[in-house]
Coordinates of C-alpha atoms and ligand atoms in Angstrom, one line a residue:
X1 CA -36.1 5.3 14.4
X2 CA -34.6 5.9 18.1
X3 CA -33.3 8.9 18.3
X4 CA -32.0 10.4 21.1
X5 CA -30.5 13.9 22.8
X6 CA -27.8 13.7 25.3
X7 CA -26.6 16.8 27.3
X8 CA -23.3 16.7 27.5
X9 CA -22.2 17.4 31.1
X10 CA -18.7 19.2 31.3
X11 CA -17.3 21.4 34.1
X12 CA -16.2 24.1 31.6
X13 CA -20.1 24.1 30.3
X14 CA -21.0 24.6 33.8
X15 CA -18.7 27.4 34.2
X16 CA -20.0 29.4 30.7
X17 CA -23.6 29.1 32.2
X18 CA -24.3 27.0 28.7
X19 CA -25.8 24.1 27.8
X20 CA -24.9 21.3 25.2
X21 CA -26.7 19.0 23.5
X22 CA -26.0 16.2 21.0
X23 CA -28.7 14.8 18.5
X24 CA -27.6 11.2 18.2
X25 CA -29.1 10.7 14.6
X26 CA -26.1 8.7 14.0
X27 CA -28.4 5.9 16.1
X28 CA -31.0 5.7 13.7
X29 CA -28.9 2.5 12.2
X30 CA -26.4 -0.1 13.7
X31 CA -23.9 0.1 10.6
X32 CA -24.5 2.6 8.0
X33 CA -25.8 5.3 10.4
X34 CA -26.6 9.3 10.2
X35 CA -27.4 11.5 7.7
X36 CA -26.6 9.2 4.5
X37 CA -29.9 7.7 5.7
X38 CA -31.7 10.9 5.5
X39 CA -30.2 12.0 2.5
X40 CA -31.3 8.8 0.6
X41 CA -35.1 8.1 1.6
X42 CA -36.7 10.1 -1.0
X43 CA -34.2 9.2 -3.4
X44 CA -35.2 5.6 -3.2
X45 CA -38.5 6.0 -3.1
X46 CA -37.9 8.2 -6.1
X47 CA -36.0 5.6 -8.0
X48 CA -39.2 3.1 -7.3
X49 CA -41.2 5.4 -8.8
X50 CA -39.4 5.6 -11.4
X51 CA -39.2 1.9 -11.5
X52 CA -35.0 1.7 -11.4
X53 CA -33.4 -1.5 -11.1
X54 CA -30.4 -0.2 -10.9
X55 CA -28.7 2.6 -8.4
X56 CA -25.4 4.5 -9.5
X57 CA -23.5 6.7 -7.3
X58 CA -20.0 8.3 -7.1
X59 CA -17.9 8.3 -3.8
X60 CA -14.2 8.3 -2.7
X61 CA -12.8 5.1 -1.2
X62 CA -13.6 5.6 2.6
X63 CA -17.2 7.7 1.7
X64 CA -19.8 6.7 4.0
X65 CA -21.9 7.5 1.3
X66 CA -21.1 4.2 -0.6
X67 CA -21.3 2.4 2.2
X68 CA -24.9 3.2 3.0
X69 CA -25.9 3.7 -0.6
X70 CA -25.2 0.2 -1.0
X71 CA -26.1 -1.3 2.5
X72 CA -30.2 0.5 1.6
X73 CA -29.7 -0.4 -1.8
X74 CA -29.6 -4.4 -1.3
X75 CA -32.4 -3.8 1.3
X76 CA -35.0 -2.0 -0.8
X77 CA -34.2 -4.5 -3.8
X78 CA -32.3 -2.4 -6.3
X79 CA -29.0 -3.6 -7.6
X80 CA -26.4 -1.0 -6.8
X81 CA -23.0 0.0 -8.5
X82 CA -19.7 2.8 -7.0
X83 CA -18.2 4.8 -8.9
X84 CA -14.9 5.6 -6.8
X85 CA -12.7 7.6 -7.4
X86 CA -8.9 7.0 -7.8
X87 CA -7.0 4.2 -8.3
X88 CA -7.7 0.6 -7.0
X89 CA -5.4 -0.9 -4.8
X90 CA -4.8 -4.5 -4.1
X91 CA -5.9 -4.3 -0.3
X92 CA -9.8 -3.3 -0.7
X93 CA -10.1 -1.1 2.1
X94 CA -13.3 -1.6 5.0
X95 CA -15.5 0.8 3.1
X96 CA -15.3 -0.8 -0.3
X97 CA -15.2 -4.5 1.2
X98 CA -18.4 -3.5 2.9
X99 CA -19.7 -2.8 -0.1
X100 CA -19.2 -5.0 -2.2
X101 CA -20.4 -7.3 0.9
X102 CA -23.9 -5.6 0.3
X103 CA -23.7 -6.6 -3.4
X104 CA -22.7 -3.1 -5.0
X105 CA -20.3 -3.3 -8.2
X106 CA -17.6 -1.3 -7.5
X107 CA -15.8 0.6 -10.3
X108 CA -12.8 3.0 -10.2
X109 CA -12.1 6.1 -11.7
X110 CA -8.7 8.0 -12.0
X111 CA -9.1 11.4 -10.5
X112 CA -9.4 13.5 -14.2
X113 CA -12.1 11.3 -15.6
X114 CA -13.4 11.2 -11.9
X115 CA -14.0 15.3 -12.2
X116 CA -16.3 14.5 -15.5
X117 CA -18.6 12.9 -12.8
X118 CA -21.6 15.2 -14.2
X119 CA -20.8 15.7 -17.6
X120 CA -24.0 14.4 -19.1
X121 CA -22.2 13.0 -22.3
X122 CA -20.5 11.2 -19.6
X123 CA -23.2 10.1 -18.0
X124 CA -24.9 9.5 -21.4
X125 CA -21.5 6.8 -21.9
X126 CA -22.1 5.5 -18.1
X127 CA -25.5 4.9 -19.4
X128 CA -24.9 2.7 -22.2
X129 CA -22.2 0.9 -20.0
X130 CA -24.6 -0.1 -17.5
X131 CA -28.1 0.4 -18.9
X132 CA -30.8 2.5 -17.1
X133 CA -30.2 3.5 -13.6
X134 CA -31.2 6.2 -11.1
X135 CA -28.4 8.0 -10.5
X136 CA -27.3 9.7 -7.0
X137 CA -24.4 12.6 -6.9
X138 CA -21.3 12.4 -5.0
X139 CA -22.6 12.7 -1.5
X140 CA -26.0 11.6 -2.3
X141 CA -27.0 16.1 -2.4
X142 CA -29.6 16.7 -4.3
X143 CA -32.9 18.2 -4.3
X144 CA -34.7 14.9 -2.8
X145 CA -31.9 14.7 -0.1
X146 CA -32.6 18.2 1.1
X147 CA -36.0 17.4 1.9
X148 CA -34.8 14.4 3.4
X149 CA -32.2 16.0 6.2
X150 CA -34.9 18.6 6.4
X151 CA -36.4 15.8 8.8
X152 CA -33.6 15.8 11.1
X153 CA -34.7 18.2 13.4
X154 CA -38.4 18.3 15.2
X155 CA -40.3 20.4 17.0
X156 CA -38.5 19.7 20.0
X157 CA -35.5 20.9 19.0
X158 CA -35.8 24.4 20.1
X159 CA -32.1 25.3 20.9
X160 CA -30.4 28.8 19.9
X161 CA -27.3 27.3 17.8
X162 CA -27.8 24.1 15.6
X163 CA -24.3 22.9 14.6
X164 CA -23.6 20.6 11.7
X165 CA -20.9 19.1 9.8
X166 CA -20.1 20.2 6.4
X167 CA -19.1 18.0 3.7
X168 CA -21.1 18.8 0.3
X169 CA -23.4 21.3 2.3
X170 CA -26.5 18.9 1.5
X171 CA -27.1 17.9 5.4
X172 CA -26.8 21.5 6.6
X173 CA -29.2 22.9 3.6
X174 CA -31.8 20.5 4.9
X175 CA -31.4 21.7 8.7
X176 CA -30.9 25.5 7.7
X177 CA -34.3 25.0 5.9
X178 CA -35.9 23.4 8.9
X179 CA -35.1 25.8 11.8
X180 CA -37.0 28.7 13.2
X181 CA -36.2 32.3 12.6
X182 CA -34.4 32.9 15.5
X183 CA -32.2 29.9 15.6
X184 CA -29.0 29.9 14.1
X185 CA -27.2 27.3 12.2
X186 CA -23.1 26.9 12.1
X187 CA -21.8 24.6 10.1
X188 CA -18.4 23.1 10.5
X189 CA -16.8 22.0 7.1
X190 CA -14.8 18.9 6.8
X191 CA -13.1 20.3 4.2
X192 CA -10.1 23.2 3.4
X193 CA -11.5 25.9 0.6
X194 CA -14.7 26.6 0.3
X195 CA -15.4 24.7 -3.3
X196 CA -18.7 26.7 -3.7
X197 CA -20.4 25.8 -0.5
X198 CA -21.7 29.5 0.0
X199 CA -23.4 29.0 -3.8
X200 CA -24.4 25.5 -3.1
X201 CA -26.3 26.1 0.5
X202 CA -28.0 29.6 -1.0
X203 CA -29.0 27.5 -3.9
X204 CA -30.7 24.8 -1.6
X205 CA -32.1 27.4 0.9
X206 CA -32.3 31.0 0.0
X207 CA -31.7 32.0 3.8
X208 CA -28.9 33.5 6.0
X209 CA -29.2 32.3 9.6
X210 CA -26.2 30.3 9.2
X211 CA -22.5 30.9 9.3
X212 CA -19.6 28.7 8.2
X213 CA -17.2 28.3 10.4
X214 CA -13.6 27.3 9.0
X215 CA -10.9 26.7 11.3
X216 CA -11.3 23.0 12.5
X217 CA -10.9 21.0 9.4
X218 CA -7.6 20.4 10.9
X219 CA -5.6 20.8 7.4
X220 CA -8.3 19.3 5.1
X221 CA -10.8 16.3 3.7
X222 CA -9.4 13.5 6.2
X223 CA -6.6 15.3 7.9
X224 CA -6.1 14.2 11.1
X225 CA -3.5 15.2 14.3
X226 CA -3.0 14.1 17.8
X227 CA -5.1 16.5 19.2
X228 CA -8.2 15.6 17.5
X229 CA -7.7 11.8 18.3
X230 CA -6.8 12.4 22.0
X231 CA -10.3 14.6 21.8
X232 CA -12.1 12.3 19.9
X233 CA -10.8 9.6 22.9
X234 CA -11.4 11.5 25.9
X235 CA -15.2 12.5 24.4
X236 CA -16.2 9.2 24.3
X237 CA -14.1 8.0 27.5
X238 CA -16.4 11.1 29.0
X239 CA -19.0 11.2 27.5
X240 CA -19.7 7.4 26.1
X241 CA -20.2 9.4 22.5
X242 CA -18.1 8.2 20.0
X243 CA -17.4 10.6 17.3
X244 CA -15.8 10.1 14.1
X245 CA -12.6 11.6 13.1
X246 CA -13.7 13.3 9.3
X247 CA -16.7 15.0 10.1
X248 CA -18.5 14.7 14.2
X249 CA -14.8 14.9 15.8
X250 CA -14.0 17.9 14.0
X251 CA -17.3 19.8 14.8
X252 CA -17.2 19.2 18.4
X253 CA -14.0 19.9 18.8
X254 CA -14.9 23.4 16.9
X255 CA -17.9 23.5 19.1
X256 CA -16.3 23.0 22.7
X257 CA -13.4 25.0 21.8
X258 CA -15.7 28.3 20.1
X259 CA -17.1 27.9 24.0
X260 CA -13.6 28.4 25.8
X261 CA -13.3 31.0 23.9
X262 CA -16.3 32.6 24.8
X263 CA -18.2 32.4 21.4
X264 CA -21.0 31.6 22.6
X265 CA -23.7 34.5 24.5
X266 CA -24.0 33.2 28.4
X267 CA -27.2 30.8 28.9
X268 CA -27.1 29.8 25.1
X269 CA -28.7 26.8 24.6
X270 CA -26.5 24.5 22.0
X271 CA -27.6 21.3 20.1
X272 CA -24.9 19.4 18.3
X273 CA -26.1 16.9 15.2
X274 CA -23.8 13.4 15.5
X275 CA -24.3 12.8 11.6
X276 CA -22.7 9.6 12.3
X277 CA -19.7 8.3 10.1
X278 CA -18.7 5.5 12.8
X279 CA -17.5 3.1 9.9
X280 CA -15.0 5.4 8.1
X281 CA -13.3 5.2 11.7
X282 CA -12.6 1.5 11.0
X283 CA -10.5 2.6 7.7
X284 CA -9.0 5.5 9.7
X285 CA -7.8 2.6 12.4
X286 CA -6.5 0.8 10.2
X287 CA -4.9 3.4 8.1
X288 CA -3.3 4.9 11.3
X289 CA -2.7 2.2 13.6
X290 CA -5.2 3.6 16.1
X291 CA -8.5 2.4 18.0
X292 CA -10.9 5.2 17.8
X293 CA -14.4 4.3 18.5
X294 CA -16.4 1.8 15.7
X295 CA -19.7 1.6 17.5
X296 CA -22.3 3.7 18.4
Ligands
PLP1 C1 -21.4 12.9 4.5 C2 -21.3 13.3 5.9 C3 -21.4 14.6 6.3 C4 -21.5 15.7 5.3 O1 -22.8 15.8 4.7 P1 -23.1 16.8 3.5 O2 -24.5 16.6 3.3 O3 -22.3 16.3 2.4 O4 -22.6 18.1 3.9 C5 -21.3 15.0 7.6 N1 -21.1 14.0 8.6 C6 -21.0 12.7 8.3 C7 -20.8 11.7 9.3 C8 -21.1 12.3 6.9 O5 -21.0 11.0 6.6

């Protein structure tokens, strides 16, 4: 895996005597790139283990999640199948065409049976549906994926703020659990409400040198306005990194503007993770009429 770090170059960081970084883990993978890759290596090598023919996972309709679970899942051999929630509509959408490209069966569930998604007599049902399978949460977070995103950061990343988007807090847990003592971690959720994110990241790490920040989900889970496109636009016009508009746009946006507003302590030293997401960009083009960015 290639991975590089770009310093972003901007007269206002210039200004704030700081520096900006940007981890491009979202090049690890042409297609289905970022942290869904992280978050599923042990889990596959898990579900080999444990001799699985079968993976079964749960995701919304646009979830990169899906589309990597099932992209990995045709490569390492294992038959895949979606559980999405909501209804099905006539026009499959990028995501789910993508999908099913990569051989996954794709299966929908309204939004109440949807919330059952770890009820084990539900699974227990699932189970007798499809037969045995290994079976990944919404998200792909679990214990296996922590150690997974642990392995985003190295030894060279020695910066004083790691920032992170936040979805299921799974990505963050791993980087949280891989930093030094005196780094600190902010993460930047995706989402509005908190949905037990403080519980779920003290659960996967036990420590404190992080801090949520919550005021650039821009009204919620795939809430978009003008100003986060035209930023999302200009960044990659300026920058040549394209960002997607649910999770990487959000955080920078947080990121650059915690800096104008003097967040950050002069000569800080500030690395960014791109957790990729570039393919839910083609559903929000489409969606919206737009042309954000598609490739990294
Ligand atoms: C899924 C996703 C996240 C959130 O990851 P969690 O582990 O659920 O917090 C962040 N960025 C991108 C691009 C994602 O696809």
């Amino acid at each position: 895996m290639k991975i590089d770090t770009q310093e972003i170059i901007l007269p206002l960081l210039k200004s704030k005597n700081i520096r900006l970084f940007i981890k491009r883990i979202d090049q690890n993978h042409d297609i289905v790139s970022g942290n869904k890759l992280y978050k599923l290596k042990y889990n596959f090598i898990e579900a080999k283990n444990q001799n699985a023919k079968i993976i079964l996972t749960f995701g919304g309709a646009y979830s990169n999640h899906i589309a990597a679970t099932a992209y990995f899942a045709k490569e390492h051999g294992f038959k895949s199948i979606g559980i999405i929630r909501g209804e099905q509509y006539s026009n499959l959408n990028p995501t789910i065409k993508f999908a099913k490209c990569q051989g996954m069966e794709i299966h929908y569930l309204n939004r109440s049976d949807y919330r059952l998604k770890e009820n084990l007599f539900f699974l227990k049902k699932l189970h007798k549906k499809f037969g045995k399978f290994y079976l990944i949460p919404e998200g792909g977070t679990n214990n296996l994926a922590i150690k997974g995103t642990a392995e985003i950061l190295d030894s060279n990343d020695i910066h004083d703020y790691i920032c992170c988007p936040v979805g299921t807090g799974g990505t963050i847990s791993g980087v949280i659990n891989s930093v030094g003592q005196n780094q600190m971690v902010l993460g930047f959720p995706a989402t509005k409400g908190d949905f037990g994110l403080k519980e779920s990241i003290l659960y996967w790490t036990g420590k404190a040198n992080y801090e949520l920040i919550s005021d650039y989900h821009f009204g919620g889970y795939a809430k978009i306005n003008n100003q986060l496109i035209d930023f999302i636009k200009e960044f990659n016009l300026l920058q040549k990194v394209p960002l997607d508009a649910i999770y990487t746009g959000k955080m920078m946006f947080g990121v650059i503007d915690l800096i104008i507003k003097d967040q950050f302590p002069v000569n800080s030293s500030i690395l960014a993770i791109h957790t990729g997401g570039l393919q839910g960009n083609i559903g929000v083009n489409e969606r919206f009429g737009l042309s954000l960015p598609i490739n990294n």
